């Protein structure tokens, strides 16, 4: 256990904790009120750990048995993680055996932190990434457990709940923007997302936009690294 890395990682995850505890609890309540046992959402939070897919899985578990549709839906909902994984190859390759858990636990929020965090020089990066990932999962599992245990007694509607994580990721983006010396990569991401949104629509723009971002950032890697280097001088 590397306590120095834990101390460096924990403050970065506090915004995630507030979002995950709330949204995880809502997921647990939703699962319970849909007819699942209290253990089901807790187990899925620990083993599946894919927030939006877990909400979808509740409907699938309560509906007709259709494994092919479940498989295709899981790929569609989580396809963006393919791009996350490619982006994190260099960062995770020196993490030793911890990389297997880092691969499993890679979610939107952990990716955002581990991809952009300014890790102190005296902190082991592999342990930093590990603590960010496991803390975020613990927040989600804890929230799901709270909701699952309370779901038998609480029957409420939570309109607009799906915007919570969008707002959380927006805060992370703004925080990274304020820390950047060069905004070129962020501007590329925003422009690619906007163009793909206009072309493909709100239901289908995520995968194309991430593909465009990956291609453009790969082609412009040297100019971006040069701009960031000049910004630091």
Short mmCIF file of C-alpha atoms in Angstrom, two decimals:
data_model
loop_
_atom_site.label_atom_id
_atom_site.label_comp_id
_atom_site.label_asym_id
_atom_site.label_seq_id
_atom_site.Cartn_x
_atom_site.Cartn_y
_atom_site.Cartn_z
CA UNK A 1 0.00 0.00 0.00
CA UNK A 2 1.42 3.38 -1.00
CA UNK A 3 -0.04 5.96 1.41
CA UNK A 4 1.70 8.88 -0.30
CA UNK A 5 -0.10 8.05 -3.55
CA UNK A 6 -3.38 7.65 -1.63
CA UNK A 7 -2.99 11.11 -0.09
CA UNK A 8 -2.32 12.58 -3.54
CA UNK A 9 -5.22 10.73 -5.21
CA UNK A 10 -7.99 11.18 -2.65
CA UNK A 11 -8.50 14.97 -3.08
CA UNK A 12 -8.82 14.45 -6.84
CA UNK A 13 -11.68 12.03 -6.30
CA UNK A 14 -13.79 14.11 -3.90
CA UNK A 15 -16.01 15.56 -6.67
CA UNK A 16 -16.52 12.02 -7.98
CA UNK A 17 -17.45 10.83 -4.49
CA UNK A 18 -20.30 13.33 -4.21
CA UNK A 19 -21.67 12.38 -7.62
CA UNK A 20 -21.22 8.63 -7.27
CA UNK A 21 -22.76 8.37 -3.81
CA UNK A 22 -25.85 10.23 -4.99
CA UNK A 23 -26.20 8.54 -8.37
CA UNK A 24 -25.23 5.12 -6.96
CA UNK A 25 -27.93 5.45 -4.31
CA UNK A 26 -30.45 6.35 -7.00
CA UNK A 27 -29.37 3.27 -8.95
CA UNK A 28 -29.78 1.05 -5.89
CA UNK A 29 -33.25 2.46 -5.23
CA UNK A 30 -34.20 2.04 -8.88
CA UNK A 31 -33.05 -1.59 -8.88
CA UNK A 32 -34.97 -2.39 -5.69
CA UNK A 33 -38.18 -0.69 -6.81
CA UNK A 34 -37.91 -2.58 -10.11
CA UNK A 35 -38.08 -5.87 -8.25
CA UNK A 36 -34.43 -6.90 -7.84
CA UNK A 37 -33.02 -8.09 -4.54
CA UNK A 38 -30.83 -5.82 -2.39
CA UNK A 39 -27.78 -7.91 -3.28
CA UNK A 40 -28.22 -7.50 -7.05
CA UNK A 41 -27.29 -3.80 -7.46
CA UNK A 42 -24.42 -4.14 -4.98
CA UNK A 43 -23.05 -7.17 -6.85
CA UNK A 44 -23.37 -5.45 -10.23
CA UNK A 45 -21.69 -2.30 -8.92
CA UNK A 46 -18.74 -4.40 -7.78
CA UNK A 47 -18.47 -6.75 -10.76
CA UNK A 48 -19.91 -4.86 -13.74
CA UNK A 49 -18.96 -1.30 -12.69
CA UNK A 50 -20.41 0.45 -15.73
CA UNK A 51 -22.89 3.01 -14.43
CA UNK A 52 -25.12 3.63 -17.44
CA UNK A 53 -25.04 -0.04 -18.42
CA UNK A 54 -26.08 -1.03 -14.91
CA UNK A 55 -29.23 1.09 -15.22
CA UNK A 56 -29.96 -0.59 -18.56
CA UNK A 57 -29.23 -4.01 -17.03
CA UNK A 58 -32.02 -3.53 -14.51
CA UNK A 59 -34.58 -3.37 -17.30
CA UNK A 60 -32.97 -6.38 -19.03
CA UNK A 61 -33.01 -8.48 -15.87
CA UNK A 62 -36.66 -7.63 -15.29
CA UNK A 63 -37.60 -8.32 -18.90
CA UNK A 64 -37.53 -11.30 -21.26
CA UNK A 65 -34.36 -13.42 -21.53
CA UNK A 66 -32.43 -12.08 -24.54
CA UNK A 67 -28.64 -12.59 -24.19
CA UNK A 68 -27.82 -11.46 -27.74
CA UNK A 69 -29.60 -8.13 -27.27
CA UNK A 70 -27.88 -7.72 -23.90
CA UNK A 71 -24.49 -8.36 -25.50
CA UNK A 72 -25.06 -5.87 -28.32
CA UNK A 73 -26.46 -3.27 -25.94
CA UNK A 74 -23.42 -3.59 -23.66
CA UNK A 75 -21.08 -3.02 -26.61
CA UNK A 76 -23.04 0.02 -27.79
CA UNK A 77 -23.27 1.62 -24.36
CA UNK A 78 -19.64 1.02 -23.42
CA UNK A 79 -17.87 1.23 -26.80
CA UNK A 80 -16.29 4.54 -25.79
CA UNK A 81 -14.09 2.62 -23.34
CA UNK A 82 -12.18 1.20 -26.31
CA UNK A 83 -10.89 4.71 -26.96
CA UNK A 84 -10.24 5.31 -23.28
CA UNK A 85 -8.12 2.17 -23.20
CA UNK A 86 -6.07 3.21 -26.22
CA UNK A 87 -5.43 6.62 -24.66
CA UNK A 88 -4.23 5.04 -21.41
CA UNK A 89 -1.86 2.44 -22.88
CA UNK A 90 1.29 4.46 -22.21
CA UNK A 91 0.19 5.49 -18.72
CA UNK A 92 -0.76 2.01 -17.54
CA UNK A 93 1.96 -0.12 -19.16
CA UNK A 94 4.43 0.42 -16.30
CA UNK A 95 1.93 -0.23 -13.50
CA UNK A 96 2.87 -3.89 -13.08
CA UNK A 97 0.13 -6.28 -11.93
CA UNK A 98 -2.01 -3.28 -10.94
CA UNK A 99 -2.73 -2.69 -14.61
CA UNK A 100 -5.20 -5.59 -14.68
CA UNK A 101 -7.40 -3.85 -12.14
CA UNK A 102 -6.81 -0.46 -13.81
CA UNK A 103 -8.14 -1.92 -17.06
CA UNK A 104 -11.20 -3.39 -15.35
CA UNK A 105 -11.95 -0.25 -13.32
CA UNK A 106 -11.53 2.29 -16.13
CA UNK A 107 -14.66 4.45 -16.11
CA UNK A 108 -15.35 7.94 -17.48
CA UNK A 109 -14.42 9.66 -14.24
CA UNK A 110 -11.27 7.65 -13.51
CA UNK A 111 -10.16 8.22 -17.10
CA UNK A 112 -10.70 11.97 -16.76
CA UNK A 113 -8.62 12.17 -13.59
CA UNK A 114 -5.82 9.77 -14.55
CA UNK A 115 -5.51 11.25 -18.02
CA UNK A 116 -5.19 14.86 -16.88
CA UNK A 117 -3.93 14.81 -13.27
CA UNK A 118 -0.62 16.47 -12.48
CA UNK A 119 0.94 13.68 -10.40
CA UNK A 120 3.64 14.91 -7.99
CA UNK A 121 7.15 13.78 -8.93
CA UNK A 122 7.67 11.95 -5.62
CA UNK A 123 4.48 9.89 -6.05
CA UNK A 124 4.43 6.55 -7.85
CA UNK A 125 2.15 6.98 -10.86
CA UNK A 126 0.98 3.37 -10.91
CA UNK A 127 -0.21 3.60 -7.31
CA UNK A 128 -1.78 7.01 -7.97
CA UNK A 129 -3.81 5.59 -10.86
CA UNK A 130 -4.72 2.56 -8.72
CA UNK A 131 -6.02 4.64 -5.82
CA UNK A 132 -8.04 6.93 -8.09
CA UNK A 133 -9.65 3.90 -9.72
CA UNK A 134 -10.41 1.90 -6.60
CA UNK A 135 -11.67 4.93 -4.65
CA UNK A 136 -14.08 5.78 -7.45
CA UNK A 137 -15.38 2.21 -7.52
CA UNK A 138 -15.76 2.17 -3.74
CA UNK A 139 -17.86 5.34 -3.96
CA UNK A 140 -20.10 3.74 -6.56
CA UNK A 141 -20.48 0.47 -4.67
CA UNK A 142 -21.18 2.35 -1.44
CA UNK A 143 -23.84 4.49 -3.11
CA UNK A 144 -25.45 1.42 -4.67
CA UNK A 145 -25.45 -0.33 -1.28
CA UNK A 146 -27.09 2.65 0.41
CA UNK A 147 -29.78 2.81 -2.27
CA UNK A 148 -30.32 -0.94 -2.29
CA UNK A 149 -30.80 -1.12 1.46
CA UNK A 150 -33.04 1.94 1.52
CA UNK A 151 -34.96 0.96 -1.61
CA UNK A 152 -37.40 -1.19 0.31
CA UNK A 153 -38.64 1.85 2.20
CA UNK A 154 -38.23 4.70 -0.30
CA UNK A 155 -40.40 5.21 -3.36
CA UNK A 156 -39.46 8.47 -5.08
CA UNK A 157 -38.99 9.83 -8.59
CA UNK A 158 -35.75 11.59 -9.46
CA UNK A 159 -36.30 13.62 -12.65
CA UNK A 160 -33.18 14.93 -14.36
CA UNK A 161 -30.98 12.38 -12.62
CA UNK A 162 -29.20 11.46 -15.84
CA UNK A 163 -27.63 14.95 -15.98
CA UNK A 164 -25.67 14.49 -12.73
CA UNK A 165 -22.68 12.74 -14.27
CA UNK A 166 -22.72 15.07 -17.28
CA UNK A 167 -22.38 18.01 -14.91
CA UNK A 168 -19.63 16.22 -13.01
CA UNK A 169 -17.60 15.58 -16.17
CA UNK A 170 -18.12 19.21 -17.19
CA UNK A 171 -16.61 20.35 -13.89
CA UNK A 172 -13.59 18.07 -14.48
CA UNK A 173 -13.18 19.50 -17.99
CA UNK A 174 -13.30 23.09 -16.76
CA UNK A 175 -10.79 22.32 -14.01
CA UNK A 176 -8.44 20.79 -16.58
CA UNK A 177 -8.94 23.77 -18.91
CA UNK A 178 -7.87 26.16 -16.18
CA UNK A 179 -4.71 24.13 -15.55
CA UNK A 180 -3.69 23.67 -19.19
CA UNK A 181 -0.86 25.69 -20.65
CA UNK A 182 -2.16 25.01 -24.15
CA UNK A 183 -5.86 24.47 -24.94
CA UNK A 184 -5.25 22.91 -28.37
CA UNK A 185 -6.23 19.35 -27.41
CA UNK A 186 -9.34 20.53 -25.55
CA UNK A 187 -10.42 22.68 -28.50
CA UNK A 188 -9.95 19.70 -30.83
CA UNK A 189 -12.15 17.61 -28.57
CA UNK A 190 -14.89 20.23 -28.42
CA UNK A 191 -14.81 20.87 -32.16
CA UNK A 192 -14.90 17.17 -33.05
CA UNK A 193 -17.80 16.54 -30.68
CA UNK A 194 -19.77 19.50 -32.06
CA UNK A 195 -19.25 18.50 -35.70
CA UNK A 196 -20.20 14.87 -35.03
CA UNK A 197 -23.23 15.99 -33.02
CA UNK A 198 -24.46 18.01 -36.00
CA UNK A 199 -23.80 15.16 -38.43
CA UNK A 200 -24.87 12.07 -36.46
CA UNK A 201 -27.33 13.49 -33.93
CA UNK A 202 -27.39 13.28 -30.14
CA UNK A 203 -28.04 9.52 -30.02
CA UNK A 204 -25.08 8.44 -32.18
CA UNK A 205 -22.35 11.08 -32.02
CA UNK A 206 -20.18 9.74 -29.16
CA UNK A 207 -18.34 6.94 -30.99
CA UNK A 208 -17.67 8.94 -34.19
CA UNK A 209 -16.49 11.97 -32.20
CA UNK A 210 -14.07 9.86 -30.14
CA UNK A 211 -12.72 8.25 -33.31
CA UNK A 212 -12.17 11.70 -34.85
CA UNK A 213 -10.52 12.97 -31.67
CA UNK A 214 -8.18 9.96 -31.58
CA UNK A 215 -7.19 10.39 -35.23
CA UNK A 216 -6.65 14.16 -35.02
CA UNK A 217 -4.70 13.97 -31.76
CA UNK A 218 -2.51 11.23 -33.25
CA UNK A 219 -1.81 13.28 -36.37
CA UNK A 220 -1.13 16.45 -34.37
CA UNK A 221 0.73 14.79 -31.51
CA UNK A 222 4.04 16.58 -32.10
CA UNK A 223 2.54 20.10 -32.47
CA UNK A 224 0.45 19.54 -29.34
CA UNK A 225 3.43 18.29 -27.32
CA UNK A 226 5.48 21.26 -28.60
CA UNK A 227 2.75 23.72 -27.60
CA UNK A 228 2.51 22.18 -24.15
CA UNK A 229 6.28 22.27 -23.77
CA UNK A 230 6.47 25.93 -24.75
CA UNK A 231 3.66 26.69 -22.32
CA UNK A 232 5.66 25.21 -19.46
CA UNK A 233 8.77 27.25 -20.18
#
